[in-house]
Amino acid sequence: MSRLLLPFTVLMIGLGLWQVGGPEQARSEQRDAQRLNDLRALAAYLTCEKMRKGGADFICGTYPRDTDRFTQQPFTVTQTQVCAEFEQSDRTAHRFPDEVENGCIRLD
């Protein structure tokens, strides 16, 4: 009985890591979460500045990070959206479907 316990345990651990992705998957998700937070801050700032230029009396704060903190690549900024290269773009879009589309957040 105990001879079967070790292979069964190894199999279960392997299946668990395959299902959830393991430590590298978790690190990648962590980096993408930070990218998303940086994009949110940049989008909020740019939206605030746009409203301020339109006559609203807002204090928008300091200009947030506009480059990827891990790759140092600049975020893509247009009049309508801010974009980043996510490591797991499909997973990020699936987790935040109302917010992220094709690696971009729309500016209001």
XYZ file of N, CA, C and O in Angstrom:
432
model
N 0.817 -1.197 0.000
C 0.000 0.000 0.000
C 0.862 1.263 0.000
O 0.603 2.191 -0.735
N 1.898 1.316 0.867
C 2.734 2.510 0.943
C 3.585 2.681 -0.319
O 4.019 3.790 -0.615
N 3.833 1.579 -1.073
C 4.592 1.694 -2.316
C 3.791 2.451 -3.366
O 4.360 3.073 -4.256
N 2.503 2.447 -3.277
C 1.651 3.167 -4.222
C 1.446 4.618 -3.805
O 1.091 5.459 -4.637
N 1.677 4.908 -2.563
C 1.421 6.256 -2.060
C 2.361 7.292 -2.672
O 1.927 8.371 -3.080
N 3.638 6.990 -2.794
C 4.604 7.938 -3.345
C 4.312 8.270 -4.817
O 4.218 9.448 -5.170
N 4.127 7.284 -5.707
C 3.811 7.627 -7.097
C 2.491 8.394 -7.222
O 2.363 9.313 -8.028
N 1.507 8.004 -6.411
C 0.218 8.700 -6.437
C 0.389 10.156 -5.999
O -0.170 11.069 -6.608
N 1.178 10.386 -4.968
C 1.432 11.740 -4.476
C 2.140 12.581 -5.537
O 1.765 13.724 -5.805
N 3.168 12.007 -6.164
C 3.899 12.710 -7.223
C 2.956 13.036 -8.379
O 2.983 14.137 -8.934
N 2.117 12.088 -8.748
C 1.144 12.307 -9.822
C 0.186 13.440 -9.469
O -0.094 14.320 -10.293
N -0.312 13.465 -8.262
C -1.253 14.509 -7.841
C -0.579 15.885 -7.828
O -1.169 16.872 -8.253
N 0.652 15.948 -7.364
C 1.384 17.223 -7.371
C 1.597 17.683 -8.811
O 1.397 18.859 -9.142
N 1.991 16.774 -9.671
C 2.190 17.103 -11.084
C 0.916 17.600 -11.743
O 0.926 18.590 -12.477
N -0.193 16.924 -11.482
C -1.476 17.358 -12.044
C -1.895 18.723 -11.488
O -2.439 19.561 -12.214
N -1.616 18.947 -10.232
C -1.941 20.246 -9.630
C -1.141 21.369 -10.260
O -1.674 22.428 -10.586
N 0.159 21.155 -10.448
C 0.996 22.175 -11.098
C 0.583 22.389 -12.547
O 0.592 23.511 -13.048
N 0.213 21.328 -13.229
C -0.236 21.461 -14.611
C -1.528 22.283 -14.673
O -1.693 23.119 -15.546
N -2.409 22.082 -13.724
C -3.693 22.783 -13.706
C -3.530 24.268 -13.400
O -4.126 25.108 -14.061
N -2.725 24.628 -12.420
C -2.611 26.030 -12.007
C -1.384 26.729 -12.564
O -1.296 27.949 -12.505
N -0.427 25.988 -13.099
C 0.680 26.622 -13.794
C 1.999 26.670 -13.067
O 3.015 26.883 -13.687
N 2.036 26.527 -11.803
C 3.303 26.522 -11.095
C 3.839 27.900 -10.782
O 3.202 28.923 -11.047
N 5.048 27.957 -10.237
C 5.621 29.221 -9.771
C 5.871 30.240 -10.887
O 5.647 31.427 -10.694
N 6.333 29.812 -12.051
C 6.585 30.778 -13.134
C 5.282 31.396 -13.631
O 5.229 32.584 -13.947
N 4.243 30.604 -13.677
C 2.915 31.118 -14.046
C 2.475 32.192 -13.058
O 1.987 33.243 -13.445
N 2.684 31.937 -11.786
C 2.305 32.906 -10.752
C 3.115 34.193 -10.882
O 2.571 35.292 -10.750
N 4.412 34.079 -11.154
C 5.240 35.286 -11.331
C 4.793 36.081 -12.552
O 4.728 37.311 -12.519
N 4.465 35.388 -13.614
C 3.996 36.046 -14.829
C 2.674 36.782 -14.571
O 2.487 37.916 -15.013
N 1.769 36.135 -13.850
C 0.496 36.781 -13.504
C 0.729 37.995 -12.617
O 0.060 39.016 -12.768
N 1.683 37.899 -11.716
C 2.016 39.022 -10.833
C 2.537 40.210 -11.648
O 2.153 41.358 -11.423
N 3.421 39.932 -12.601
C 3.947 41.014 -13.447
C 2.838 41.639 -14.281
O 2.758 42.872 -14.412
N 1.948 40.818 -14.833
C 0.830 41.352 -15.618
C -0.125 42.173 -14.753
O -0.658 43.192 -15.199
N -0.322 41.754 -13.511
C -1.173 42.529 -12.598
C -0.562 43.904 -12.338
O -1.269 44.918 -12.301
N 0.751 43.957 -12.180
C 1.416 45.240 -11.964
C 1.336 46.114 -13.217
O 1.123 47.316 -13.124
N 1.499 45.499 -14.394
C 1.342 46.250 -15.651
C -0.054 46.849 -15.738
O -0.218 47.999 -16.134
N -1.051 46.052 -15.390
C -2.428 46.528 -15.444
C -2.628 47.690 -14.477
O -3.272 48.688 -14.822
N -2.082 47.602 -13.282
C -2.186 48.707 -12.323
C -1.522 49.970 -12.860
O -2.052 51.078 -12.707
N -0.360 49.815 -13.501
C 0.323 50.966 -14.091
C -0.511 51.565 -15.224
O -0.606 52.790 -15.351
N -1.115 50.706 -16.054
C -1.972 51.210 -17.135
C -3.186 51.938 -16.579
O -3.587 52.978 -17.115
N -3.774 51.389 -15.526
C -4.929 52.054 -14.904
C -4.551 53.446 -14.406
O -5.306 54.402 -14.593
N -3.410 53.552 -13.752
C -2.969 54.848 -13.231
C -2.729 55.830 -14.370
O -3.133 57.003 -14.298
N -2.096 55.375 -15.436
C -1.840 56.243 -16.581
C -3.149 56.655 -17.251
O -3.329 57.833 -17.590
N -4.070 55.721 -17.420
C -5.367 56.038 -18.029
C -6.142 57.044 -17.176
O -6.732 57.989 -17.705
N -6.132 56.863 -15.861
C -6.830 57.796 -14.970
C -6.213 59.190 -15.063
O -6.929 60.198 -15.126
N -4.902 59.258 -15.092
C -4.218 60.553 -15.188
C -4.553 61.243 -16.512
O -4.877 62.430 -16.537
N -4.456 60.507 -17.612
C -4.727 61.099 -18.925
C -6.180 61.545 -19.054
O -6.465 62.589 -19.642
N -7.100 60.763 -18.489
C -8.511 61.152 -18.496
C -8.717 62.421 -17.679
O -9.430 63.342 -18.091
N -8.068 62.501 -16.535
C -8.162 63.689 -15.686
C -7.617 64.912 -16.425
O -8.249 65.976 -16.421
N -6.463 64.767 -17.055
C -5.871 65.893 -17.797
C -6.767 66.344 -18.941
O -6.898 67.542 -19.204
N -7.385 65.399 -19.612
C -8.298 65.722 -20.710
C -9.485 66.541 -20.190
O -9.888 67.533 -20.793
N -10.028 66.138 -19.047
C -11.163 66.855 -18.450
C -10.710 68.225 -17.941
O -11.449 69.205 -18.050
N -9.497 68.289 -17.405
C -8.968 69.558 -16.909
C -8.794 70.560 -18.048
O -9.115 71.736 -17.915
N -8.309 70.086 -19.175
C -8.153 70.952 -20.338
C -9.508 71.392 -20.883
O -9.605 72.426 -21.529
N -10.533 70.608 -20.593
C -11.891 70.953 -21.010
C -12.568 71.921 -20.061
O -13.733 72.266 -20.239
N -11.861 72.353 -19.036
C -12.417 73.352 -18.137
C -12.731 72.865 -16.742
O -13.085 73.667 -15.878
N -12.634 71.580 -16.489
C -12.917 71.068 -15.145
C -11.794 71.475 -14.192
O -10.649 71.609 -14.589
N -12.160 71.677 -12.954
C -11.195 72.113 -11.945
C -10.711 70.895 -11.148
O -11.181 70.638 -10.047
N -9.799 70.130 -11.744
C -9.266 68.931 -11.117
C -7.776 69.081 -10.873
O -7.079 69.759 -11.619
N -7.301 68.413 -9.845
C -5.867 68.255 -9.633
C -5.564 66.803 -9.989
O -6.073 65.880 -9.359
N -4.748 66.617 -10.993
C -4.506 65.264 -11.517
C -3.304 64.572 -10.895
O -3.080 63.392 -11.125
N -2.516 65.291 -10.125
C -1.358 64.666 -9.497
C -0.164 64.638 -10.423
O -0.125 65.316 -11.439
N 0.798 63.816 -10.071
C 2.013 63.723 -10.878
C 1.829 62.701 -11.997
O 1.026 61.773 -11.878
N 2.588 62.897 -13.040
C 2.518 61.998 -14.193
C 2.982 60.607 -13.773
O 4.089 60.445 -13.254
N 2.143 59.581 -13.981
C 2.513 58.221 -13.557
C 3.485 57.561 -14.531
O 3.790 58.101 -15.602
N 3.921 56.400 -14.161
C 4.826 55.590 -14.986
C 4.189 55.369 -16.362
O 3.019 55.015 -16.461
N 4.986 55.575 -17.421
C 4.480 55.330 -18.776
C 5.342 54.316 -19.530
O 5.289 54.221 -20.744
N 6.125 53.560 -18.770
C 6.919 52.465 -19.340
C 6.699 51.206 -18.510
O 6.373 51.275 -17.321
N 6.880 50.082 -19.147
C 6.757 48.795 -18.470
C 7.905 48.664 -17.472
O 9.071 48.790 -17.835
N 7.591 48.430 -16.242
C 8.613 48.374 -15.194
C 9.517 47.140 -15.314
O 10.564 47.096 -14.685
N 9.132 46.172 -16.107
C 9.929 44.958 -16.237
C 10.754 44.936 -17.521
O 11.870 44.444 -17.524
N 10.203 45.461 -18.610
C 10.920 45.442 -19.894
C 11.448 46.814 -20.285
O 12.207 46.916 -21.243
N 11.019 47.845 -19.602
C 11.378 49.240 -19.886
C 10.823 49.734 -21.229
O 11.204 50.802 -21.692
N 9.938 48.972 -21.836
C 9.307 49.400 -23.085
C 8.222 50.432 -22.768
O 7.474 50.270 -21.810
N 8.115 51.492 -23.571
C 7.072 52.482 -23.309
C 5.683 51.913 -23.613
O 5.528 51.103 -24.527
N 4.710 52.331 -22.825
C 3.326 51.988 -23.118
C 2.910 52.764 -24.365
O 3.396 53.874 -24.604
N 2.020 52.188 -25.136
C 1.506 52.865 -26.314
C 0.337 53.744 -25.875
O -0.617 53.250 -25.276
N 0.432 55.030 -26.162
C -0.599 55.981 -25.755
C -1.155 56.649 -27.002
O -0.411 57.190 -27.810
N -2.490 56.564 -27.164
C -3.170 57.272 -28.243
C -4.232 58.163 -27.622
O -4.383 58.204 -26.396
N -4.995 58.832 -28.456
C -6.072 59.698 -27.952
C -7.164 58.897 -27.250
O -7.866 59.425 -26.398
N -7.312 57.622 -27.612
C -8.434 56.837 -27.105
C -8.071 55.693 -26.176
O -8.947 55.115 -25.544
N -6.772 55.332 -26.096
C -6.417 54.177 -25.274
C -4.948 54.190 -24.876
O -4.150 54.892 -25.477
N -4.642 53.396 -23.850
C -3.265 53.125 -23.449
C -3.093 51.609 -23.489
O -3.981 50.870 -23.086
N -1.931 51.170 -23.993
C -1.718 49.737 -24.224
C -0.372 49.284 -23.684
O 0.582 50.065 -23.641
N -0.318 48.013 -23.323
C 0.919 47.384 -22.865
C 0.995 45.986 -23.449
O -0.016 45.407 -23.849
N 2.202 45.449 -23.470
C 2.423 44.059 -23.865
C 2.330 43.205 -22.609
O 3.220 43.258 -21.764
N 1.259 42.442 -22.495
C 1.094 41.535 -21.364
C 1.725 40.194 -21.703
O 1.674 39.754 -22.846
N 2.295 39.545 -20.713
C 2.881 38.226 -20.925
C 1.792 37.204 -21.224
O 2.005 36.284 -22.002
N 0.667 37.368 -20.587
C -0.463 36.458 -20.773
C -1.684 37.286 -21.166
O -2.643 37.409 -20.412
N -1.640 37.832 -22.356
C -2.682 38.768 -22.771
C -4.066 38.132 -22.793
O -5.049 38.770 -22.397
N -4.169 36.877 -23.235
C -5.482 36.221 -23.261
C -6.038 36.044 -21.855
O -7.216 36.283 -21.609
N -5.182 35.641 -20.948
C -5.623 35.425 -19.567
C -6.021 36.750 -18.907
O -7.024 36.831 -18.202
N -5.241 37.804 -19.165
C -5.562 39.118 -18.598
C -6.878 39.634 -19.159
O -7.717 40.134 -18.416
N -7.073 39.494 -20.469
C -8.329 39.934 -21.082
C -9.511 39.132 -20.555
O -10.605 39.676 -20.366
N -9.292 37.852 -20.297
C -10.361 37.010 -19.760
C -10.709 37.398 -18.324
O -11.880 37.399 -17.943
N -9.698 37.755 -17.544
C -9.936 38.116 -16.141
C -10.577 39.496 -16.004
O -11.287 39.757 -15.038
N -10.296 40.407 -16.956
C -10.817 41.774 -16.886
C -11.476 42.158 -18.213
O -11.070 43.114 -18.865
N -12.531 41.429 -18.622
C -13.109 41.645 -19.952
C -13.746 43.020 -20.150
O -13.806 43.509 -21.276
N -14.208 43.648 -19.098
C -14.835 44.962 -19.228
C -13.813 46.084 -19.233
O -14.158 47.235 -19.465
N -12.566 45.759 -18.990
C -11.540 46.781 -18.842
C -10.432 46.680 -19.884
O -9.987 47.694 -20.426
N -9.980 45.468 -20.177
C -8.832 45.265 -21.058
C -9.278 44.572 -22.349
O -9.956 43.549 -22.307
N -8.867 45.159 -23.470
C -9.144 44.545 -24.763
C -7.893 44.669 -25.618
O -7.384 45.778 -25.826
N -7.372 43.541 -26.067
C -6.144 43.506 -26.881
C -4.980 44.219 -26.190
O -4.193 44.900 -26.836
N -4.889 44.092 -24.876
C -3.793 44.699 -24.125
C -3.968 46.185 -23.870
O -3.028 46.850 -23.465
N -5.170 46.715 -24.121
C -5.395 48.163 -24.017
C -6.549 48.488 -23.070
O -7.483 47.715 -22.914
N -6.435 49.667 -22.456
C -7.523 50.242 -21.661
C -7.991 51.481 -22.406
O -7.176 52.330 -22.780
N -9.273 51.588 -22.604
C -9.841 52.745 -23.299
C -9.847 53.959 -22.351
O -10.095 53.837 -21.172
N -9.580 55.105 -22.920
C -9.656 56.342 -22.148
C -11.069 56.884 -22.219
O -11.688 56.877 -23.282
N -11.573 57.343 -21.107
C -12.930 57.911 -21.076
C -12.933 59.329 -21.557
O -12.047 60.076 -21.448
